PDB file of C-alpha atoms in Angstrom:
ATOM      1  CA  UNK U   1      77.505 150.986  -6.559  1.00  0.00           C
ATOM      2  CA  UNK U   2      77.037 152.441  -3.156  1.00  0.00           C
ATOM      3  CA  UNK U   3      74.765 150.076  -0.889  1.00  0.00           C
ATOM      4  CA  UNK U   4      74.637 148.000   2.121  1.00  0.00           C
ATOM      5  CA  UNK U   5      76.008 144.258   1.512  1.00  0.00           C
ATOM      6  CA  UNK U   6      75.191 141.653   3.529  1.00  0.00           C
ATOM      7  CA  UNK U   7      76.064 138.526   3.658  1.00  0.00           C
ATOM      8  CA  UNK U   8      75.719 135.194   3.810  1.00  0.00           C
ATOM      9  CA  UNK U   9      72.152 135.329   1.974  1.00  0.00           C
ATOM     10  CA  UNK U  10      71.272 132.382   3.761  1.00  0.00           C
ATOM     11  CA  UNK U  11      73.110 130.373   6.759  1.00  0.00           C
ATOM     12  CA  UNK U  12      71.933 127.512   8.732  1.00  0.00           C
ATOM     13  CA  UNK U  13      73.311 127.100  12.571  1.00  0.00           C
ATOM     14  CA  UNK U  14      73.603 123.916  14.307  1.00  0.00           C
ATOM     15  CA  UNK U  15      72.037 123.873  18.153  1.00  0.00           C
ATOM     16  CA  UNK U  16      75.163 126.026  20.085  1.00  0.00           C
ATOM     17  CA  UNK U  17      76.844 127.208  17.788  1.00  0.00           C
ATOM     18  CA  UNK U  18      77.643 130.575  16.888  1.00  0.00           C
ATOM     19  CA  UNK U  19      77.357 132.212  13.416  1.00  0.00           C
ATOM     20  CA  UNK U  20      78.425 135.781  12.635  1.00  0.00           C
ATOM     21  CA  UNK U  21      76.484 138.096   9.750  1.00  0.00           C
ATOM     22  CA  UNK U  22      78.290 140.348   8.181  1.00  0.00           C
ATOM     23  CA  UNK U  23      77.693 143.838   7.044  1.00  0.00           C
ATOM     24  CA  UNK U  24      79.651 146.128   4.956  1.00  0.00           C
ATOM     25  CA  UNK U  25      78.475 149.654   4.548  1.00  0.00           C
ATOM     26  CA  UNK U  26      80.224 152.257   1.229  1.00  0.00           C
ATOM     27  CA  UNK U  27      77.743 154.973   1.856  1.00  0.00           C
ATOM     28  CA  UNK U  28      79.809 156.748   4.489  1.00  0.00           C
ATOM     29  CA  UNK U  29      77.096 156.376   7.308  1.00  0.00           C
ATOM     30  CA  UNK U  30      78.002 156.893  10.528  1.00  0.00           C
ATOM     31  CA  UNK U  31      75.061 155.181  12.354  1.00  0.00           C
ATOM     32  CA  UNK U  32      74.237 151.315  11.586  1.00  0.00           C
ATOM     33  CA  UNK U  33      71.842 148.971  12.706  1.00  0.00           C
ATOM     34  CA  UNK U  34      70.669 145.173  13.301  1.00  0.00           C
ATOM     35  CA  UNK U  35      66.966 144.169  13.058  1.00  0.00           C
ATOM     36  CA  UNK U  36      65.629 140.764  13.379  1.00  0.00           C
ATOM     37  CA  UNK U  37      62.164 140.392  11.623  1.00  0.00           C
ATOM     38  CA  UNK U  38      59.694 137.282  12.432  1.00  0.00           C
ATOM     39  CA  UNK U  39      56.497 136.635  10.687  1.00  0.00           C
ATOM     40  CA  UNK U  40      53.858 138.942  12.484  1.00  0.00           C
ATOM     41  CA  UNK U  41      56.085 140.734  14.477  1.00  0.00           C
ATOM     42  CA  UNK U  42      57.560 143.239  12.074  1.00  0.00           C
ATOM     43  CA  UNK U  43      61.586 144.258  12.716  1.00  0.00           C
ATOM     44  CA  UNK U  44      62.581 144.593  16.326  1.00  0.00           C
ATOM     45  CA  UNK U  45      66.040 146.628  17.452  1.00  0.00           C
ATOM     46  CA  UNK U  46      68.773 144.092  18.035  1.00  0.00           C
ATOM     47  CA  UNK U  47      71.917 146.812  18.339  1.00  0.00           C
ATOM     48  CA  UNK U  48      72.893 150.055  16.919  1.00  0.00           C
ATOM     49  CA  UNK U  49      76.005 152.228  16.781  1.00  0.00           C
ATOM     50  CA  UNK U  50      76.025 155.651  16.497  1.00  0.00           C
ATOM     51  CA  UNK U  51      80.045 155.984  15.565  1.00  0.00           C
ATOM     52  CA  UNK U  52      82.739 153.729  15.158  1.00  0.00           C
ATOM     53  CA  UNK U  53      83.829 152.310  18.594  1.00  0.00           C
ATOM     54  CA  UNK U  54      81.035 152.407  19.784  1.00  0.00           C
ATOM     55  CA  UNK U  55      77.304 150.630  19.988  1.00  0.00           C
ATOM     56  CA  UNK U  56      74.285 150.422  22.183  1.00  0.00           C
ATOM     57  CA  UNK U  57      71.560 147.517  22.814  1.00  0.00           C
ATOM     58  CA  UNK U  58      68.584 148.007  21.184  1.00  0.00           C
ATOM     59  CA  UNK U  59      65.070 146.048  22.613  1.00  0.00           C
ATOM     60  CA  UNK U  60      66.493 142.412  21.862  1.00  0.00           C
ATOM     61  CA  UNK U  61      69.736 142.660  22.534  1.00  0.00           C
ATOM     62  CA  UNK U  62      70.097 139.323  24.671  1.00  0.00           C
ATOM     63  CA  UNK U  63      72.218 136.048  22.950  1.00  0.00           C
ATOM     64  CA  UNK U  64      73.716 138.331  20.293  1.00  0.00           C
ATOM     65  CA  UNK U  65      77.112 140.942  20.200  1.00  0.00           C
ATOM     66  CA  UNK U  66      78.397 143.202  17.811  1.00  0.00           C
ATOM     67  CA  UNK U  67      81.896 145.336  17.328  1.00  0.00           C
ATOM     68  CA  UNK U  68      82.098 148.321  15.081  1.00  0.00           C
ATOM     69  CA  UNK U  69      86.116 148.434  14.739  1.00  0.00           C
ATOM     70  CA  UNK U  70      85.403 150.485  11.324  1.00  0.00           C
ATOM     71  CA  UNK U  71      83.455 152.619  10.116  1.00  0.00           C
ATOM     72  CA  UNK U  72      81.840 150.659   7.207  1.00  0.00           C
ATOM     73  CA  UNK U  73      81.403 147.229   8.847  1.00  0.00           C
ATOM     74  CA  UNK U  74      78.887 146.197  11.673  1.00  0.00           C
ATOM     75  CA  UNK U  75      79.364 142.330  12.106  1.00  0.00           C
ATOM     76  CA  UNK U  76      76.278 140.700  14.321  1.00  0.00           C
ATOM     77  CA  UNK U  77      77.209 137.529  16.342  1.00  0.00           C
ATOM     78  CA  UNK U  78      74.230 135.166  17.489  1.00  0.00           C
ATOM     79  CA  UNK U  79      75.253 133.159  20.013  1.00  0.00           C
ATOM     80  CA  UNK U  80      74.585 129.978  21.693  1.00  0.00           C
ATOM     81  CA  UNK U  81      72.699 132.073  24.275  1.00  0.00           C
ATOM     82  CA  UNK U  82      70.202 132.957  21.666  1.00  0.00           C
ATOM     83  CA  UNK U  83      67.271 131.025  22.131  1.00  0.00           C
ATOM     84  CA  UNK U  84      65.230 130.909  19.515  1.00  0.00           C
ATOM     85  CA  UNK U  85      67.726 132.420  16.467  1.00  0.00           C
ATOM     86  CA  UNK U  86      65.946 131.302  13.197  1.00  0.00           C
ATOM     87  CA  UNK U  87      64.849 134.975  11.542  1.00  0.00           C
ATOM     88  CA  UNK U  88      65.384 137.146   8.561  1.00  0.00           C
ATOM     89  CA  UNK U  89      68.493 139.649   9.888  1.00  0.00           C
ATOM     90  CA  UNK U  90      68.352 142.837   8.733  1.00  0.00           C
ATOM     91  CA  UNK U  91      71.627 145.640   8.331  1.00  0.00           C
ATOM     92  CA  UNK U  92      70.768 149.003   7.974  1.00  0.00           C
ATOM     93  CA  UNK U  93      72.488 152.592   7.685  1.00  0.00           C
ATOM     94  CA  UNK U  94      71.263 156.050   8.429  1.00  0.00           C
ATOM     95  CA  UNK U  95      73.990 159.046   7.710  1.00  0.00           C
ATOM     96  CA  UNK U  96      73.790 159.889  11.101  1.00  0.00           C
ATOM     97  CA  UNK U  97      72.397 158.566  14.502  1.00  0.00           C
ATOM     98  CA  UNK U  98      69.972 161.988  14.819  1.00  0.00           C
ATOM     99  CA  UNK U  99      66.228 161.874  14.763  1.00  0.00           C
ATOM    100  CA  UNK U 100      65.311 162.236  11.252  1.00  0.00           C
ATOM    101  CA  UNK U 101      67.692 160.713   8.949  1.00  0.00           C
ATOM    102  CA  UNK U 102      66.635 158.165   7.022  1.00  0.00           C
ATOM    103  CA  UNK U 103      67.381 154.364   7.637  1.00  0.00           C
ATOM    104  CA  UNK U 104      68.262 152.419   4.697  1.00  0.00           C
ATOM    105  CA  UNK U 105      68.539 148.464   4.500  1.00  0.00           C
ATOM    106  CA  UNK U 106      70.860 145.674   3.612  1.00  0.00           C
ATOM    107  CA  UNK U 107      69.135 142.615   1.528  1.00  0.00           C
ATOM    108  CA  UNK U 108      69.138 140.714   4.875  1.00  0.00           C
ATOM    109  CA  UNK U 109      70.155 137.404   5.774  1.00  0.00           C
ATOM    110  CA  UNK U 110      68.200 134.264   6.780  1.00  0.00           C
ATOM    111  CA  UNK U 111      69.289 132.255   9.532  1.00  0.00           C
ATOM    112  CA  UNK U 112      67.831 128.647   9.868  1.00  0.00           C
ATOM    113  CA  UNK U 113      68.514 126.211  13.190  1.00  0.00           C
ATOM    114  CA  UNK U 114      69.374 122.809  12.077  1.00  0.00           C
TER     115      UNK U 114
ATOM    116  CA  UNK J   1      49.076 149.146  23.830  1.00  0.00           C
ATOM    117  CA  UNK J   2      51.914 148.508  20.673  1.00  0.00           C
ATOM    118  CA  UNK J   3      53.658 151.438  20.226  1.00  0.00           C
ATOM    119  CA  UNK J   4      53.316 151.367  16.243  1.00  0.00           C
ATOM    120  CA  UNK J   5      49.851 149.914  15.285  1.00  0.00           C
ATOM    121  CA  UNK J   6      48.556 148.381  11.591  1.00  0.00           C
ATOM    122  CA  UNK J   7      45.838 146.683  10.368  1.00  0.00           C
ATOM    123  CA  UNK J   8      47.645 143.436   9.127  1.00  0.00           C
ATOM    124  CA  UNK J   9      45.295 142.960   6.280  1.00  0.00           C
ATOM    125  CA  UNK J  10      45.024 141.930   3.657  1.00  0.00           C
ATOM    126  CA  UNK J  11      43.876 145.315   2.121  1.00  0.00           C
ATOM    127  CA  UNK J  12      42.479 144.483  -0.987  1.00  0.00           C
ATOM    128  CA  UNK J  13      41.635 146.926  -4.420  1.00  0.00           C
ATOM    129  CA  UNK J  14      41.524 146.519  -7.605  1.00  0.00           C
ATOM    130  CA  UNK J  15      43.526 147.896 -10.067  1.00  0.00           C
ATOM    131  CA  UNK J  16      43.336 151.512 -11.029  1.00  0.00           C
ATOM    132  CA  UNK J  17      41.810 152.084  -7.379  1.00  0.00           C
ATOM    133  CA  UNK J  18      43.199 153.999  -4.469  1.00  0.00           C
ATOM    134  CA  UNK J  19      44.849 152.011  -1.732  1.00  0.00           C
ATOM    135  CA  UNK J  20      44.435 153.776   1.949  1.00  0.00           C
ATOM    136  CA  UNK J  21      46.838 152.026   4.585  1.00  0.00           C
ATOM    137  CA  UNK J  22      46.692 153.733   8.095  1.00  0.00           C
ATOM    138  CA  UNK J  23      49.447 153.566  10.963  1.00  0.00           C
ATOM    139  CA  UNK J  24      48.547 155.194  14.757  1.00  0.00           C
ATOM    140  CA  UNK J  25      51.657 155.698  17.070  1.00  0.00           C
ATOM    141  CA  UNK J  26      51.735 155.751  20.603  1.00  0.00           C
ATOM    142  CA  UNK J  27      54.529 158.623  21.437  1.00  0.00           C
ATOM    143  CA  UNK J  28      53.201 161.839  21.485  1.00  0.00           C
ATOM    144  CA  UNK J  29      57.071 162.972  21.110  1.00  0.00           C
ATOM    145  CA  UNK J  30      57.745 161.467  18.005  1.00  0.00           C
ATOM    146  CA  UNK J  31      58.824 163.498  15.121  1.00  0.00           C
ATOM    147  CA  UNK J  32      59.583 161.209  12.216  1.00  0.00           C
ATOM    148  CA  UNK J  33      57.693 158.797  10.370  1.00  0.00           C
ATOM    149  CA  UNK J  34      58.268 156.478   7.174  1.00  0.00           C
ATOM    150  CA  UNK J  35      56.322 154.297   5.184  1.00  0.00           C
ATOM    151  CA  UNK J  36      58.517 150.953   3.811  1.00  0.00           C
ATOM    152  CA  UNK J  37      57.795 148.876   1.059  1.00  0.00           C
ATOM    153  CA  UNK J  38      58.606 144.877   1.522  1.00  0.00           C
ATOM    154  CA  UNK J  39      57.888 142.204  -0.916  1.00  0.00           C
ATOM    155  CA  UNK J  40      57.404 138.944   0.163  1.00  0.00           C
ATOM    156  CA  UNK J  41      61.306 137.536   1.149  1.00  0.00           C
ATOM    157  CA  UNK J  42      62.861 140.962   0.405  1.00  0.00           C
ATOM    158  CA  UNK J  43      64.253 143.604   3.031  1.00  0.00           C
ATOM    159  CA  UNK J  44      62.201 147.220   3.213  1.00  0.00           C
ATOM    160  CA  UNK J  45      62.621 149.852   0.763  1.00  0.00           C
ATOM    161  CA  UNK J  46      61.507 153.343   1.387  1.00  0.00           C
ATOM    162  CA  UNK J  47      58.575 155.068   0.041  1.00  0.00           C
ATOM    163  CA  UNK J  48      58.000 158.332   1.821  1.00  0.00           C
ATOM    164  CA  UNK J  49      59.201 160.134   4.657  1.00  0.00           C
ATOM    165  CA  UNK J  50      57.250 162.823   6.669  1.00  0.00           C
ATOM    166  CA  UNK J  51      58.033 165.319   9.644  1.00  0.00           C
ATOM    167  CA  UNK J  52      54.887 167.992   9.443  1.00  0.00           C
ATOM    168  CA  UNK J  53      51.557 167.404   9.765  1.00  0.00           C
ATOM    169  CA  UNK J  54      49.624 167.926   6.743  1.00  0.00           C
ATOM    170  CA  UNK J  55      50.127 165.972   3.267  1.00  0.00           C
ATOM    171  CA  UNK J  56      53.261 165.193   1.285  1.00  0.00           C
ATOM    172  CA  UNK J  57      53.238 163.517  -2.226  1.00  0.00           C
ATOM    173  CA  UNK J  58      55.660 162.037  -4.211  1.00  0.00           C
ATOM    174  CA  UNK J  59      54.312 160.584  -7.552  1.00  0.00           C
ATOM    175  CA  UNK J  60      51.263 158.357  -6.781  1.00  0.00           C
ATOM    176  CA  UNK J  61      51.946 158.102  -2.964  1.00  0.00           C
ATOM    177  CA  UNK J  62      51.125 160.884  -0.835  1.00  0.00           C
ATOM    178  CA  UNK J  63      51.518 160.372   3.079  1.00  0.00           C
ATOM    179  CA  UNK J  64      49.299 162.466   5.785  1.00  0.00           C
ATOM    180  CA  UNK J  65      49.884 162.891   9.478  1.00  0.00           C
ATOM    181  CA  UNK J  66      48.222 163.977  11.937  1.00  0.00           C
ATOM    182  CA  UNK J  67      49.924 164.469  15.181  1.00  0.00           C
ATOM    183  CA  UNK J  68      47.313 165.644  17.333  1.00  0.00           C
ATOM    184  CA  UNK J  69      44.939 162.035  16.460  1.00  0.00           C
ATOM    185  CA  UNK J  70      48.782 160.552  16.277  1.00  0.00           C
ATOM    186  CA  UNK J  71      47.765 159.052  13.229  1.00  0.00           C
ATOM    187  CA  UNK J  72      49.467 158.749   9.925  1.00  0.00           C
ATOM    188  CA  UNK J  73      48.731 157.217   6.686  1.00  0.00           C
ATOM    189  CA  UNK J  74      49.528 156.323   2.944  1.00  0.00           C
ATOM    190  CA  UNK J  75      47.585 156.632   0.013  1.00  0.00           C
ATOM    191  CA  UNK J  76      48.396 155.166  -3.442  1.00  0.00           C
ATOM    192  CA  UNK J  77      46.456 156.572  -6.166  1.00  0.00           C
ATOM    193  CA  UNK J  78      45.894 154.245  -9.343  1.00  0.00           C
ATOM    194  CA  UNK J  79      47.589 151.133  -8.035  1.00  0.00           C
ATOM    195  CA  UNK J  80      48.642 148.591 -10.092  1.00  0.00           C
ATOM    196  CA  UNK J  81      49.458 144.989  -9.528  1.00  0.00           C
ATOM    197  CA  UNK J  82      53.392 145.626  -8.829  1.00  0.00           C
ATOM    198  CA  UNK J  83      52.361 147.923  -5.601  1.00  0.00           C
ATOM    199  CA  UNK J  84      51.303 144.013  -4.005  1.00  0.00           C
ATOM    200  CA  UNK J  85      53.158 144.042  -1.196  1.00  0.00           C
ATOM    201  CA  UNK J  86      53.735 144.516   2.638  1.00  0.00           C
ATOM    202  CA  UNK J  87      53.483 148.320   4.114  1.00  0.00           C
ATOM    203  CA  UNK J  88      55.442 149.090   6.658  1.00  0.00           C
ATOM    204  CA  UNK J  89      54.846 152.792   9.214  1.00  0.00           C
ATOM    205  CA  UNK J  90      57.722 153.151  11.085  1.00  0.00           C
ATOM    206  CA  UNK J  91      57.985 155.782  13.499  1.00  0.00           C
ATOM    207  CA  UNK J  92      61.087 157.366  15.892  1.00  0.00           C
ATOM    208  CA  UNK J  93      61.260 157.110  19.065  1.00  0.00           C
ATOM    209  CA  UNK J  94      63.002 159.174  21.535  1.00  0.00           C
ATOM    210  CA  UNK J  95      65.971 157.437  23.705  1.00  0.00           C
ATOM    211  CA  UNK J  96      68.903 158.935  25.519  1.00  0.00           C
ATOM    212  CA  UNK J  97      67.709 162.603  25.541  1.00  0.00           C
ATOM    213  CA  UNK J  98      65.919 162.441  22.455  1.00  0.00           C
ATOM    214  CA  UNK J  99      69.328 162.224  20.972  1.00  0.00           C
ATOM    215  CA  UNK J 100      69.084 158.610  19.541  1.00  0.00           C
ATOM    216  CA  UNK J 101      67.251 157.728  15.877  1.00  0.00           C
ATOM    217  CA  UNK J 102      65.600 154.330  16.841  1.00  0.00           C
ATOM    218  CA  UNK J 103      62.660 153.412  14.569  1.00  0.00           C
ATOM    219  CA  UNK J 104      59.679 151.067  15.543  1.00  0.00           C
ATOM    220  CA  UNK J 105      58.451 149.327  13.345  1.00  0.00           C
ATOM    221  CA  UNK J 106      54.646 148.152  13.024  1.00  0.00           C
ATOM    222  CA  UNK J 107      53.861 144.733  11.849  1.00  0.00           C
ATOM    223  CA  UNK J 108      52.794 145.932   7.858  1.00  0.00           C
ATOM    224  CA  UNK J 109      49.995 146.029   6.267  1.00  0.00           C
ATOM    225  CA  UNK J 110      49.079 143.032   3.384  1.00  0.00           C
ATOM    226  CA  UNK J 111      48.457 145.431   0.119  1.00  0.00           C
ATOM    227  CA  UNK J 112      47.326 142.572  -2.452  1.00  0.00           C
ATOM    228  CA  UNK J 113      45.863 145.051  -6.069  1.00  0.00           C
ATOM    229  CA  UNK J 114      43.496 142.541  -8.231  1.00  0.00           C
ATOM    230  CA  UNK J 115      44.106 143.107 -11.648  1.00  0.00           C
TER     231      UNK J 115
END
């Protein structure tokens, strides 16, 4: 089935550590995306890439980095730097980056500080 | 001023009714909106897309914008119990040019339909 997988479902992070989420993409998009959603606040613009190689910050890009070495994957690391990390993370895929084209989630992943 | 604004709700109807959730933007540029579904713990799921101003419909949803009010909205026409959810208007926003698809999000809109 084509889809957006992400994983783990659920992770819990210990005070300065880092975790990475994983994303894996089989619907041959070109653009992906990170949100972070918080009760209240709907989903806020962590990072995006347009095309492999290549990604820009989005509005809360500060204690987290990404790579996009392939096309079809879009890892998200939170870092120690990240203050305040526990959030539902969502991965999402558009076919391309242009205004228009529709963005389509992952399940998401929740991330818990122990 | 938020750039995507919602009432957070909770909207409530009862079954059968017609649910009316409203979304105003800020960006007079912006050219794309969507309307999300989200149940409770669950990631978004599209319901409708529009671009022109006027109405679109798609089975029991049918979307309106209005880009001169910058106002857009969702209707659901006989709603039942399984349309109890969160309602997300997410609109573009222009970056880099106007090059860039970047959605904001508003905060959703409580739908709870009383059987």
């Amino acid at each position: 089935d084509g889809g957006i997988t992400q994983s783990p479902k659920y992770l819990f992070r210990k005070e300065g550590q880092n975790v990475t989420l994983s994303c894996e993409q089989n619907l041959n998009h070109d653009a992906m995306y990170w949100y972070r959603q918080d009760p209240g606040q709907g989903l806020r613009l962590i990072y995006y890439s347009q095309i492999v190689n290549d990604f820009q910050k989005g509005d809360i890009a500060e204690g987290y980095s990404v790579s996009r070495e392939k096309k079809e994957s879009f890892p998200l690391t939170v870092t120690s730097a990240q203050k305040n990390p526990t959030a539902f993370y969502l991965c999402a895929s558009s076919i391309g980056a242009g205004i228009g084209n529709t963005i389509y989630f992952g399940e998401g992943s929740w991330l818990t500080v122990v | 001023q938020k750039e995507v604004e919602q009432n957070s709700g909770p909207l409530s109807v009862p079954e059968g009714a017609i649910a009316s959730l409203n979304c105003t933007y800020s960006d007079r540029g912006s050219q794309s909106f969507f309307w999300y579904r989200q149940y409770s713990g669950k990631s978004p799921e599209l319901i409708m897309s529009i671009y022109s101003n006027g109405d679109k419909e798609d089975g029991r949803f049918t979307a309106q914008l209005n880009k001169a009010s910058q106002y857009v909205s969702l209707l659901i026409r006989d709603s039942q119990p399984s349309d109890s959810a969160t309602y997300l208007c997410a609109v573009n926003r222009r970056d880099y040019g106007g090059a860039t698809n970047k959605l904001i999000f508003g905060t959703g809109t409580l739908l709870a339909v009383q059987p």
